[in-house]
mmCIF file of C-alpha atoms in Angstrom:
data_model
loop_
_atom_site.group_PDB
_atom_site.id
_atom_site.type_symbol
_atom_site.label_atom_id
_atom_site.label_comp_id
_atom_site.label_asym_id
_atom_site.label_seq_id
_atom_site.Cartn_x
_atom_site.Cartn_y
_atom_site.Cartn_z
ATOM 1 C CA UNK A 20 1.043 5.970 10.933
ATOM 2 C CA UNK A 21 -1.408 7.427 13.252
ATOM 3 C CA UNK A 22 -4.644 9.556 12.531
ATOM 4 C CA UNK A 23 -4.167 13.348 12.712
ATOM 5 C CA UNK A 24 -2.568 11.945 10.842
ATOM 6 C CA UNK A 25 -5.100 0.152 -1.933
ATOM 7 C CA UNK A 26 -6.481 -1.868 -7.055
ATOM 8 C CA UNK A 27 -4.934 -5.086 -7.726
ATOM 9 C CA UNK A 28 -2.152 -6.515 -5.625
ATOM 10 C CA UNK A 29 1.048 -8.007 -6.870
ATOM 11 C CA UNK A 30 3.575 -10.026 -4.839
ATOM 12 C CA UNK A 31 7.240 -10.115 -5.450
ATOM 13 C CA UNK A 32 7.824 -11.351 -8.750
ATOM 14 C CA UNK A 33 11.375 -11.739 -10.309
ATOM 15 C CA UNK A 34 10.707 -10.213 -13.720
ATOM 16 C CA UNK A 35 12.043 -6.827 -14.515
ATOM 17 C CA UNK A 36 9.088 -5.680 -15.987
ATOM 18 C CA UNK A 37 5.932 -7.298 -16.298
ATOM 19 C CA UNK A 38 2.840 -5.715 -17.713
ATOM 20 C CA UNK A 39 -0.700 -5.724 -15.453
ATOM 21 C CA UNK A 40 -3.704 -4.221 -16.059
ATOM 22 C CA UNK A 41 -4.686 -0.735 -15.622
ATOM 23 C CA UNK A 42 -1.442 0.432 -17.820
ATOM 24 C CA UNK A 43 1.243 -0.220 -14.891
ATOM 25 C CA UNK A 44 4.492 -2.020 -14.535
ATOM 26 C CA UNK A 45 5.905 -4.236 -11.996
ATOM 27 C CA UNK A 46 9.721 -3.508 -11.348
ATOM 28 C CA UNK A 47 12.200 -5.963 -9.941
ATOM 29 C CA UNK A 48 12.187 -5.939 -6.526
ATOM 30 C CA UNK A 49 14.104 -3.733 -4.459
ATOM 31 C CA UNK A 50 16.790 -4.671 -2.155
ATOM 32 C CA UNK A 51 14.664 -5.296 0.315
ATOM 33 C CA UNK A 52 13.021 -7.834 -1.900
ATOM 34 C CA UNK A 53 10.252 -5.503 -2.483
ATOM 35 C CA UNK A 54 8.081 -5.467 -5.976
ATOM 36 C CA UNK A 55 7.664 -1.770 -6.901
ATOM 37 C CA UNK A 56 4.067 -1.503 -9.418
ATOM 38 C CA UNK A 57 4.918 1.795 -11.319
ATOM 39 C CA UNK A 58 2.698 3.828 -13.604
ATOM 40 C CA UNK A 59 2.947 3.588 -17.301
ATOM 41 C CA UNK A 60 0.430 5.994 -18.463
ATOM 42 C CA UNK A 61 -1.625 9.018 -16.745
ATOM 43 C CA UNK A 62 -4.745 8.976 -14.765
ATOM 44 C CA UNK A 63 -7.662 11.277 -15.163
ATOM 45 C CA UNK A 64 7.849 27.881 13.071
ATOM 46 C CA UNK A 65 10.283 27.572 13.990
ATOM 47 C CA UNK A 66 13.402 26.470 12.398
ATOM 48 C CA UNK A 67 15.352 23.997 13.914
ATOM 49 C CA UNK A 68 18.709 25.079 15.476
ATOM 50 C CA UNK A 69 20.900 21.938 16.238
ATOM 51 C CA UNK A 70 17.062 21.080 17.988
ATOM 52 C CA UNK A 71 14.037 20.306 17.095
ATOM 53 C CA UNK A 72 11.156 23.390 16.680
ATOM 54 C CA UNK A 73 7.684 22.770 17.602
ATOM 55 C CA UNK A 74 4.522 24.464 17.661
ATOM 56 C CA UNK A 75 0.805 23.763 17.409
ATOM 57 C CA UNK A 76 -1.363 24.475 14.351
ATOM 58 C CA UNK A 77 -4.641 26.569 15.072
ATOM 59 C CA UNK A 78 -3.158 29.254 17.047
ATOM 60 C CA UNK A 79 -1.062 26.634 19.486
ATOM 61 C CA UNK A 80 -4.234 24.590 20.128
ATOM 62 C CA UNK A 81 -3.827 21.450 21.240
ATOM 63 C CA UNK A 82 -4.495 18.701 18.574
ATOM 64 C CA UNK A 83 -8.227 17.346 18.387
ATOM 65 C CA UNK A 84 -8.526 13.681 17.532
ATOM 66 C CA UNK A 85 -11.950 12.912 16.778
ATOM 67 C CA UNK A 86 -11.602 9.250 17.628
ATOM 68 C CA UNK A 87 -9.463 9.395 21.241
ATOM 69 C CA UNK A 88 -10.854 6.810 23.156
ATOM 70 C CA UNK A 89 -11.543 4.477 19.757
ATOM 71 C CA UNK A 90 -7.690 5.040 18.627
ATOM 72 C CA UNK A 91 -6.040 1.649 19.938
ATOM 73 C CA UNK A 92 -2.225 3.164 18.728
ATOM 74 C CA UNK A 93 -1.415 6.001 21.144
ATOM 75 C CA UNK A 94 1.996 6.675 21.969
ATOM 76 C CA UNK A 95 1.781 6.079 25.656
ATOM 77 C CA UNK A 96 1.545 2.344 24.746
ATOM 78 C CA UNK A 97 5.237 0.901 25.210
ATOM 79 C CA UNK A 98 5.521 -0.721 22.013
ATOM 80 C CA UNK A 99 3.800 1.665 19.799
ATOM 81 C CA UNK A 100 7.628 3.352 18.431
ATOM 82 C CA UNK A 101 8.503 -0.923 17.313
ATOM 83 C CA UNK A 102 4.915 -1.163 15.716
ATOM 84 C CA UNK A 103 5.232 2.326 14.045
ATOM 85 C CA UNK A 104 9.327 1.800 13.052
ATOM 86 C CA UNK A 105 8.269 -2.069 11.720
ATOM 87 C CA UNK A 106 5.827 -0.377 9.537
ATOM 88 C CA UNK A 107 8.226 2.365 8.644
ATOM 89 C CA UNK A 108 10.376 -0.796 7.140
ATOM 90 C CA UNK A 109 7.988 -2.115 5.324
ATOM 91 C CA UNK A 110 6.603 0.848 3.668
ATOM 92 C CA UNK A 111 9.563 3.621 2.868
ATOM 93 C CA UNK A 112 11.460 1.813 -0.168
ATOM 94 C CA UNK A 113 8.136 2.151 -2.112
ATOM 95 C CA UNK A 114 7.364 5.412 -0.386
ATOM 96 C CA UNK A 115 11.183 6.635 -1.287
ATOM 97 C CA UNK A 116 10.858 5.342 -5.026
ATOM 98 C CA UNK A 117 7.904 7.740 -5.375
ATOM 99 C CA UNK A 118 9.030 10.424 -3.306
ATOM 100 C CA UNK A 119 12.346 11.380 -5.101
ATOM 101 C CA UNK A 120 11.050 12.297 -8.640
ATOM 102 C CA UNK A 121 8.217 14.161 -7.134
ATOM 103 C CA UNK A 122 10.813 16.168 -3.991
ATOM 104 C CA UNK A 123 13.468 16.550 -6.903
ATOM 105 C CA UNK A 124 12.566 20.581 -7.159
ATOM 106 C CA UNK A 125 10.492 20.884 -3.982
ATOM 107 C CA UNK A 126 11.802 23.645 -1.605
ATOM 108 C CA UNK A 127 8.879 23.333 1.159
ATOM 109 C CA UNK A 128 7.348 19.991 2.109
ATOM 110 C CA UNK A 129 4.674 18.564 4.605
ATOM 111 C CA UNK A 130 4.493 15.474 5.654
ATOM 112 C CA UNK A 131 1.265 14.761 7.310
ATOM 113 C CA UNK A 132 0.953 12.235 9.940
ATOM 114 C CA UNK A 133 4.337 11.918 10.647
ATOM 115 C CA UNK A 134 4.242 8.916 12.693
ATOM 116 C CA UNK A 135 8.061 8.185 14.003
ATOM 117 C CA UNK A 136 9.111 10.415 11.626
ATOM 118 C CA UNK A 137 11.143 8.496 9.093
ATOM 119 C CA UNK A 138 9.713 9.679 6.204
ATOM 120 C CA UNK A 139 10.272 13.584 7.268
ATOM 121 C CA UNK A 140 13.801 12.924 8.138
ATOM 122 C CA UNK A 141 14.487 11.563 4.816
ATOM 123 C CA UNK A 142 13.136 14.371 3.418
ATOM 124 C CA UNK A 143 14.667 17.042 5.793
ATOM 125 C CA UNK A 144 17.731 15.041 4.266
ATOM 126 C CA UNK A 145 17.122 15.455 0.977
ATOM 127 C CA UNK A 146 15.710 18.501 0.473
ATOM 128 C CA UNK A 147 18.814 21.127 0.044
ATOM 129 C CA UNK A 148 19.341 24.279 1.863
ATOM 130 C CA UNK A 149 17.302 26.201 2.409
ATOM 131 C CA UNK A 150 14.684 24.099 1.820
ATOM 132 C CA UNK A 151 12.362 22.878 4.459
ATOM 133 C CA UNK A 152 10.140 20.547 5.833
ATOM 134 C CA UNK A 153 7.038 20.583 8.425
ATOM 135 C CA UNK A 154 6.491 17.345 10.102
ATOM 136 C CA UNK A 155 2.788 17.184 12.113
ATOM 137 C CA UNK A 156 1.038 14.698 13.319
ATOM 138 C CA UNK A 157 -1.514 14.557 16.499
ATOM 139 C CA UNK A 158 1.305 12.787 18.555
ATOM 140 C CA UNK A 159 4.577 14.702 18.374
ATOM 141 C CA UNK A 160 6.442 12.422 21.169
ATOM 142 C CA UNK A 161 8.407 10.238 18.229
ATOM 143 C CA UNK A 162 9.037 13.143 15.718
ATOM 144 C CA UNK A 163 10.678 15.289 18.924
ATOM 145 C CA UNK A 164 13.388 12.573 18.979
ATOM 146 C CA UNK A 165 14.950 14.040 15.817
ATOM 147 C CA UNK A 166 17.385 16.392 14.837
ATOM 148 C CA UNK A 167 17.452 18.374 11.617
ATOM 149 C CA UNK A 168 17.442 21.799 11.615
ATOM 150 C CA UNK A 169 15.358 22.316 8.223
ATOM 151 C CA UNK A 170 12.972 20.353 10.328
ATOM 152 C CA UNK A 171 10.083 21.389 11.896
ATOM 153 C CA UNK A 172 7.733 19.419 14.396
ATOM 154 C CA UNK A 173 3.914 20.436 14.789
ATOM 155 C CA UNK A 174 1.090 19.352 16.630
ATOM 156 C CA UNK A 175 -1.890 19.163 14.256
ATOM 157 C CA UNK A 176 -4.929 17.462 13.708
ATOM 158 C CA UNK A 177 -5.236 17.565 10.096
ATOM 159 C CA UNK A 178 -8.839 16.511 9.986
ATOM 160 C CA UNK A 179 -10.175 19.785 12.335
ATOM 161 C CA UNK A 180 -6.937 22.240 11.283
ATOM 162 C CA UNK A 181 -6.741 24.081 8.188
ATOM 163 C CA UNK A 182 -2.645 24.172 7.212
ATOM 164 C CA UNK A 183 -1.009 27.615 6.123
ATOM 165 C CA UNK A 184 -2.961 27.938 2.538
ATOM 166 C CA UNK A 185 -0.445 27.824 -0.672
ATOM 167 C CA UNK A 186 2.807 26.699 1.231
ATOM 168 C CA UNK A 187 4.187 23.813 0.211
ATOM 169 C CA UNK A 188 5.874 22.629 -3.473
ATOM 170 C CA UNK A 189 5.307 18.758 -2.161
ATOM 171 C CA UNK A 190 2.820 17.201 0.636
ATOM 172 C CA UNK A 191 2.842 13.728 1.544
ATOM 173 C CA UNK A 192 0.535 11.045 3.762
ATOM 174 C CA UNK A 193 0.531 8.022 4.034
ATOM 175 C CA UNK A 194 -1.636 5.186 6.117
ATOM 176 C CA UNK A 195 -3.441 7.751 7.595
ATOM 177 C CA UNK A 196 -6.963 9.338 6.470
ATOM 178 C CA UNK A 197 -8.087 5.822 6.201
ATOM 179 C CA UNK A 198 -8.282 6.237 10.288
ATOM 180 C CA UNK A 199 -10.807 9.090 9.868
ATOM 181 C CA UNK A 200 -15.010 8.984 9.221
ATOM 182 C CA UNK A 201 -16.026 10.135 5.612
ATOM 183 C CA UNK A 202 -16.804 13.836 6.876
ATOM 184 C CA UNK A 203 -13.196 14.060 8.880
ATOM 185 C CA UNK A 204 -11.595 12.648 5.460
ATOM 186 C CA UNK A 205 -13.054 14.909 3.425
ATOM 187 C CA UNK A 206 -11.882 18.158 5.283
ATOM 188 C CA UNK A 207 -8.366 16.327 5.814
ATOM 189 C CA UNK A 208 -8.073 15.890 1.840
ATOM 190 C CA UNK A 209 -9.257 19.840 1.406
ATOM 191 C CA UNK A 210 -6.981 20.946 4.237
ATOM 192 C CA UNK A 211 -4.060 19.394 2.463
ATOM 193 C CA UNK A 212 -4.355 20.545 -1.208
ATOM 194 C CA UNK A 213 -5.045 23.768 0.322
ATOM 195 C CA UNK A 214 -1.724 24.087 1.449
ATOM 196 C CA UNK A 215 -0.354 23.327 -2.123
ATOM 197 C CA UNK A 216 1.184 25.863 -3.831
ATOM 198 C CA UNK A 217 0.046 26.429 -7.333
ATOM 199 C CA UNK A 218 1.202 23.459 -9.469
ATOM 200 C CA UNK A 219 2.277 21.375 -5.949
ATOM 201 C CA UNK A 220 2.519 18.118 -6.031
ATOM 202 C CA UNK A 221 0.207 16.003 -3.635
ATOM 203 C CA UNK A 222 1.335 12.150 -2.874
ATOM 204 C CA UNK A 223 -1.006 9.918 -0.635
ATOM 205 C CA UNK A 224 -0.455 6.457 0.182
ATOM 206 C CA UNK A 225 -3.662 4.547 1.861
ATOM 207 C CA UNK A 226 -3.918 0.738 2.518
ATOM 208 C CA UNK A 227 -6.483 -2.186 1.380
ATOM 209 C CA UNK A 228 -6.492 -4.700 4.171
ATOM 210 C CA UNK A 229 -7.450 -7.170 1.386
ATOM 211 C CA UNK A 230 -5.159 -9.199 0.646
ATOM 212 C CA UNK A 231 -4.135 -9.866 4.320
ATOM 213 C CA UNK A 232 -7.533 -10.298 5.042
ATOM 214 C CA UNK A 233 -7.405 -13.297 2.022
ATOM 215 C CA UNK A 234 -4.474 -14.664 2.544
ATOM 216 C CA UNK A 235 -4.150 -18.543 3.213
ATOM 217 C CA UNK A 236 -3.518 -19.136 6.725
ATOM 218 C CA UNK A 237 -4.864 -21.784 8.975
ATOM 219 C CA UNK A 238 -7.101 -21.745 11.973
ATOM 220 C CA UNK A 239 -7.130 -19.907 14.408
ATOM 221 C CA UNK A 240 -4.575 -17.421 12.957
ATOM 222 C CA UNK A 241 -7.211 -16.500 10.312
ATOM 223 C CA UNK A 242 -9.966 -16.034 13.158
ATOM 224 C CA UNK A 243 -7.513 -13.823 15.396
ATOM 225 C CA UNK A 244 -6.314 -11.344 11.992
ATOM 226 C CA UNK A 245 -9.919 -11.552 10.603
ATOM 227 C CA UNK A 246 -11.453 -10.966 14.201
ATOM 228 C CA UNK A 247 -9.013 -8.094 14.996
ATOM 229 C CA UNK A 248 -10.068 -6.209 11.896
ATOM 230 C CA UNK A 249 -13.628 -6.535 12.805
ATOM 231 C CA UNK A 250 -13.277 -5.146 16.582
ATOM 232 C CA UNK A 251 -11.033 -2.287 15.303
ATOM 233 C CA UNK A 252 -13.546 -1.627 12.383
ATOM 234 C CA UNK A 253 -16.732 -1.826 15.112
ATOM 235 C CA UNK A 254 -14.949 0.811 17.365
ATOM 236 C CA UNK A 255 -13.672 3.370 15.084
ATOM 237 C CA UNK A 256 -14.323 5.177 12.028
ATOM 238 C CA UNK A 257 -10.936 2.967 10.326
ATOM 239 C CA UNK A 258 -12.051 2.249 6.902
ATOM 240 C CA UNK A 259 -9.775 -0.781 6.037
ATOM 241 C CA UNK A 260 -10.200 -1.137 2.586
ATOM 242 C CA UNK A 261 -9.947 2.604 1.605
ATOM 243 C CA UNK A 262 -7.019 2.293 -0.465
ATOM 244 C CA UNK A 263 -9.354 1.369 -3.697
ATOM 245 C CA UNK A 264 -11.232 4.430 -2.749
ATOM 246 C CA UNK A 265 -8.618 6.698 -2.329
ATOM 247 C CA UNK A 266 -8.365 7.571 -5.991
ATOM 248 C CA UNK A 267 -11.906 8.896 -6.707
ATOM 249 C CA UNK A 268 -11.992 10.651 -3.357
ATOM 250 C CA UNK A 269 -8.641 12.681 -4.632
ATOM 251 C CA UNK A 270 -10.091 13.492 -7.847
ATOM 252 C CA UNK A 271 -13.478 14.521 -6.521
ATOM 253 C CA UNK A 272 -11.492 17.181 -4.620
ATOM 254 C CA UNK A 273 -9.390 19.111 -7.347
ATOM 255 C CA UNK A 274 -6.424 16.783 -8.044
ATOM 256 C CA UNK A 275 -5.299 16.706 -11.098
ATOM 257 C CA UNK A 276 -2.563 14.791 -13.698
ATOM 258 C CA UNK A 277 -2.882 12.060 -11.297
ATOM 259 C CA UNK A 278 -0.853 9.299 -11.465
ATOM 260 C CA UNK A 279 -1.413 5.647 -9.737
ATOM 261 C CA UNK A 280 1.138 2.539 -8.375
ATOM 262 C CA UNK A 281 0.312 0.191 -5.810
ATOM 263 C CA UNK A 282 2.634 -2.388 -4.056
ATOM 264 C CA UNK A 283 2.174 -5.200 -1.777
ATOM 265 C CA UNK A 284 4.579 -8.203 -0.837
ATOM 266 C CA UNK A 285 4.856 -11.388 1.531
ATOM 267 C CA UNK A 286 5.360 -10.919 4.829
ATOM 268 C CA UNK A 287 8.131 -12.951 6.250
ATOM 269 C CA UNK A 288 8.469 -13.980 9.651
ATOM 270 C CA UNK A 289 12.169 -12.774 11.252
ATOM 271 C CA UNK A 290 12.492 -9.900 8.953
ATOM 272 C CA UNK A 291 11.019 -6.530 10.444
ATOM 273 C CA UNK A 292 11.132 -4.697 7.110
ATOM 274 C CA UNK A 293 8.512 -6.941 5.143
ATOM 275 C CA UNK A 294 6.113 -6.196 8.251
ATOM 276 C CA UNK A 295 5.719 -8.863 10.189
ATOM 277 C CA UNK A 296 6.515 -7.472 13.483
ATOM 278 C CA UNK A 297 4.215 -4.229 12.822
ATOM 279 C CA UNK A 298 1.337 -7.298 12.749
ATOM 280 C CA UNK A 299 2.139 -8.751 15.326
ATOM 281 C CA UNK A 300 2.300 -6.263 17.810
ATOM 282 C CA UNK A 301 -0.754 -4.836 16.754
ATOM 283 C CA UNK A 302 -2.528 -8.291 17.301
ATOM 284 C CA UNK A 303 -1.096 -8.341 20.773
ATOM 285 C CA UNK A 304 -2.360 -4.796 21.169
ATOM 286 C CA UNK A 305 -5.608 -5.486 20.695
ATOM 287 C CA UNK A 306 -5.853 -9.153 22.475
ATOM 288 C CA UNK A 307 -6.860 -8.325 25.832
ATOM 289 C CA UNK A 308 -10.261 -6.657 23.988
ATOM 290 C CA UNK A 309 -10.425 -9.377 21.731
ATOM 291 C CA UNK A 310 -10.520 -11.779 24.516
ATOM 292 C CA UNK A 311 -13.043 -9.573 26.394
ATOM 293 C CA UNK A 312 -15.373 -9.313 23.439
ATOM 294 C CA UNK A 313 -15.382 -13.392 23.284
ATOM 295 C CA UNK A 314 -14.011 -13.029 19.780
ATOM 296 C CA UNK A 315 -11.247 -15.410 20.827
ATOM 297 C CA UNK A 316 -9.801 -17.079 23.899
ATOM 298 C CA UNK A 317 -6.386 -17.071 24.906
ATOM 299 C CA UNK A 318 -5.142 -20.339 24.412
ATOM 300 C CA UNK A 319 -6.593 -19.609 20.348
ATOM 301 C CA UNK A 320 -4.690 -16.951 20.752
ATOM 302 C CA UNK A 321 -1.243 -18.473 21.778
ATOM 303 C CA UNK A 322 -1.374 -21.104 19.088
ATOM 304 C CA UNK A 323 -2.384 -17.866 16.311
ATOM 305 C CA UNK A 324 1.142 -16.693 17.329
ATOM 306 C CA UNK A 325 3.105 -19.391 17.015
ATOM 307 C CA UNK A 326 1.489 -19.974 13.351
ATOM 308 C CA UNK A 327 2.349 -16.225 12.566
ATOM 309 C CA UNK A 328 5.816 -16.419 13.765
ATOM 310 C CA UNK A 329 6.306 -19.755 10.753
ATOM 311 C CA UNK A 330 6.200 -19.028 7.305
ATOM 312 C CA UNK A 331 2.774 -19.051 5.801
ATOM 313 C CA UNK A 332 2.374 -16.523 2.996
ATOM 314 C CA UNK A 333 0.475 -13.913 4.642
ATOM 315 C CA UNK A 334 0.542 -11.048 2.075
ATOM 316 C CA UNK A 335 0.878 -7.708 3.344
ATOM 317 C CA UNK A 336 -1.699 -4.773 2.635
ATOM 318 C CA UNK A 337 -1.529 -3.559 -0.795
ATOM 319 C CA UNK A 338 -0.583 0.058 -0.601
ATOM 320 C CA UNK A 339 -2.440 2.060 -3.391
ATOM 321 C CA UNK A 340 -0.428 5.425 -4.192
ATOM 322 C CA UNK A 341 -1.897 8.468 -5.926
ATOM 323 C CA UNK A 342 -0.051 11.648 -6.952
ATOM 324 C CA UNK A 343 -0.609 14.943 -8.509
ATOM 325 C CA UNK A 344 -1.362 18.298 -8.897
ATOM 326 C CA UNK A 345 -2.966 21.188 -7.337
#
């Protein structure tokens, strides 16, 4: 997801349960072949009319994002909706498995940084009438393609916005304030359980680059994923391994019962939901200034891509999840 807008990884394992450390399970995978870690024990307007509603936050001011010309993901770029709906894939069977115990009595949501807006049409889905749910991100083009009308669609920066204070029985993010500088994180994190209502529920999902970043993989695919990190790290506030931060950050700010899962798997070249074509189109998105910066040349380059595209055990980035109340 985009910015206006993990821990210890496990793979896909076959056992139904299996204990790790830090009191949580792994599941059996999904049927996407996804391994699920669970918790075992606790942790410290406009409606929508047969169309889409949509307003900016802040008195209809136009979203701010701190890092526009740093941002490599915009929407104008033609394959940003395949990157964004690759990573959808990838991510919403763990994201779902969290998400349905916590929506299960929720009758407003917010799902912040909306990206292509799967996530906030599930929910507009499952939430019952007259429930509803407030989609925002910075970049509204994706979320304007659906249709829902307990949906709503705003433009908001969530970093320089404040949200409508004590509004919402469930608020979700996910890959998204690790995008944003400490200070900009900060005021996103108070923004959102802000707009809690008393005894809300709060779910963020932020990545850790790490096991990607450690994977096994021969030369020069590990030079092109290692260098494209580094550029992207060198020319924006991203924070790549945030996702073992995440946890202190949310307790530090008022959230409380937490709860903590985190889930990784393989990624698996020819199948878009374990992430592989989310990677590489954001390798080829970044080339050209990869090549400019001397980080890599292009015939490095073509032979990183035809390693990526055979099977080579890349892991994907570990998602660490935390959840609880305002």
């Amino acid at each position: 997801m985009r910015p206006q807008r993990p821990g210890q990884p496990c793979v896909e394992v076959p056992h139904q349960h299996v204990p790790l450390h830090g009191g949580m399970l792994v599941t059996a995978p999904d049927a996407l072949g996804h391994a699920l870690v669970v918790p075992c024990a606790t942790g410290t307007r406009h409606p929508r009319n047969g169309h889409h509603g949509r307003r900016d936050c802040a008195g209809d001011t136009p979203g701010r994002l701190e890092m526009s010309s740093t941002y490599f993901f915009q929407e104008a770029w033609p394959e940003e909706l395949a990157r964004l709906t690759s990573l959808e894939a990838a991510l919403d069977p763990g994201t779902k498995a969290l998400l349905e115990p916590l929506s299960r009595n929720a009758k407003t949501c917010l799902e912040a940084g909306a990206g292509a807006g799967s996530i906030a049409g599930w929910l507009g889905e499952h939430i019952p009438p007259p429930g509803r749910v407030l989609a925002c991100d910075i970049q509204t083009k994706f979320l304007e393609r659906m249709s829902n009308a307990q949906l709503e669609i705003r433009r908001h920066d969530i970093a320089a916005d404040a949200l409508p204070a004590d509004s919402f029985d469930l608020v979700h993010v996910r890959w998204t304030l690790f995008w944003l500088a400490p200070a900009s994180r900060a005021a996103a994190v108070a923004h959102l359980l802000s707009s809690l209502r008393p005894e809300g529920r709060l779910l963020v999902e932020e990545p850790d680059f790490a096991p990607l970043l450690h994977s096994p993989m021969p030369a020069p695919l590990d030079q092109v994923i290692t260098e494209h990190a580094r550029l992207i790290s060198e020319r924006s506030p991203v924070d790549v391994t945030y996702g073992r931060r995440v946890y202190a950050d949310l307790t530090a700010a008022g959230l409380r019962d937490t709860r903590t899962a985190a889930r990784t798997h393989v990624i698996e070249p020819g199948r878009t939901e374990t992430g592989g074509a989310w990677l590489r189109l954001a390798l080829n998105r970044i080339r050209p200034d990869m090549v400019r910066a001397g980080m890599v040349t292009e015939a490095a380059f073509d032979v990183a891509l035809r390693q990526f595209d055979e099977p080579n055990g890349l892991v994907f980035p570990l998602t660490m999840a935390v959840w609880g109340q305002k």
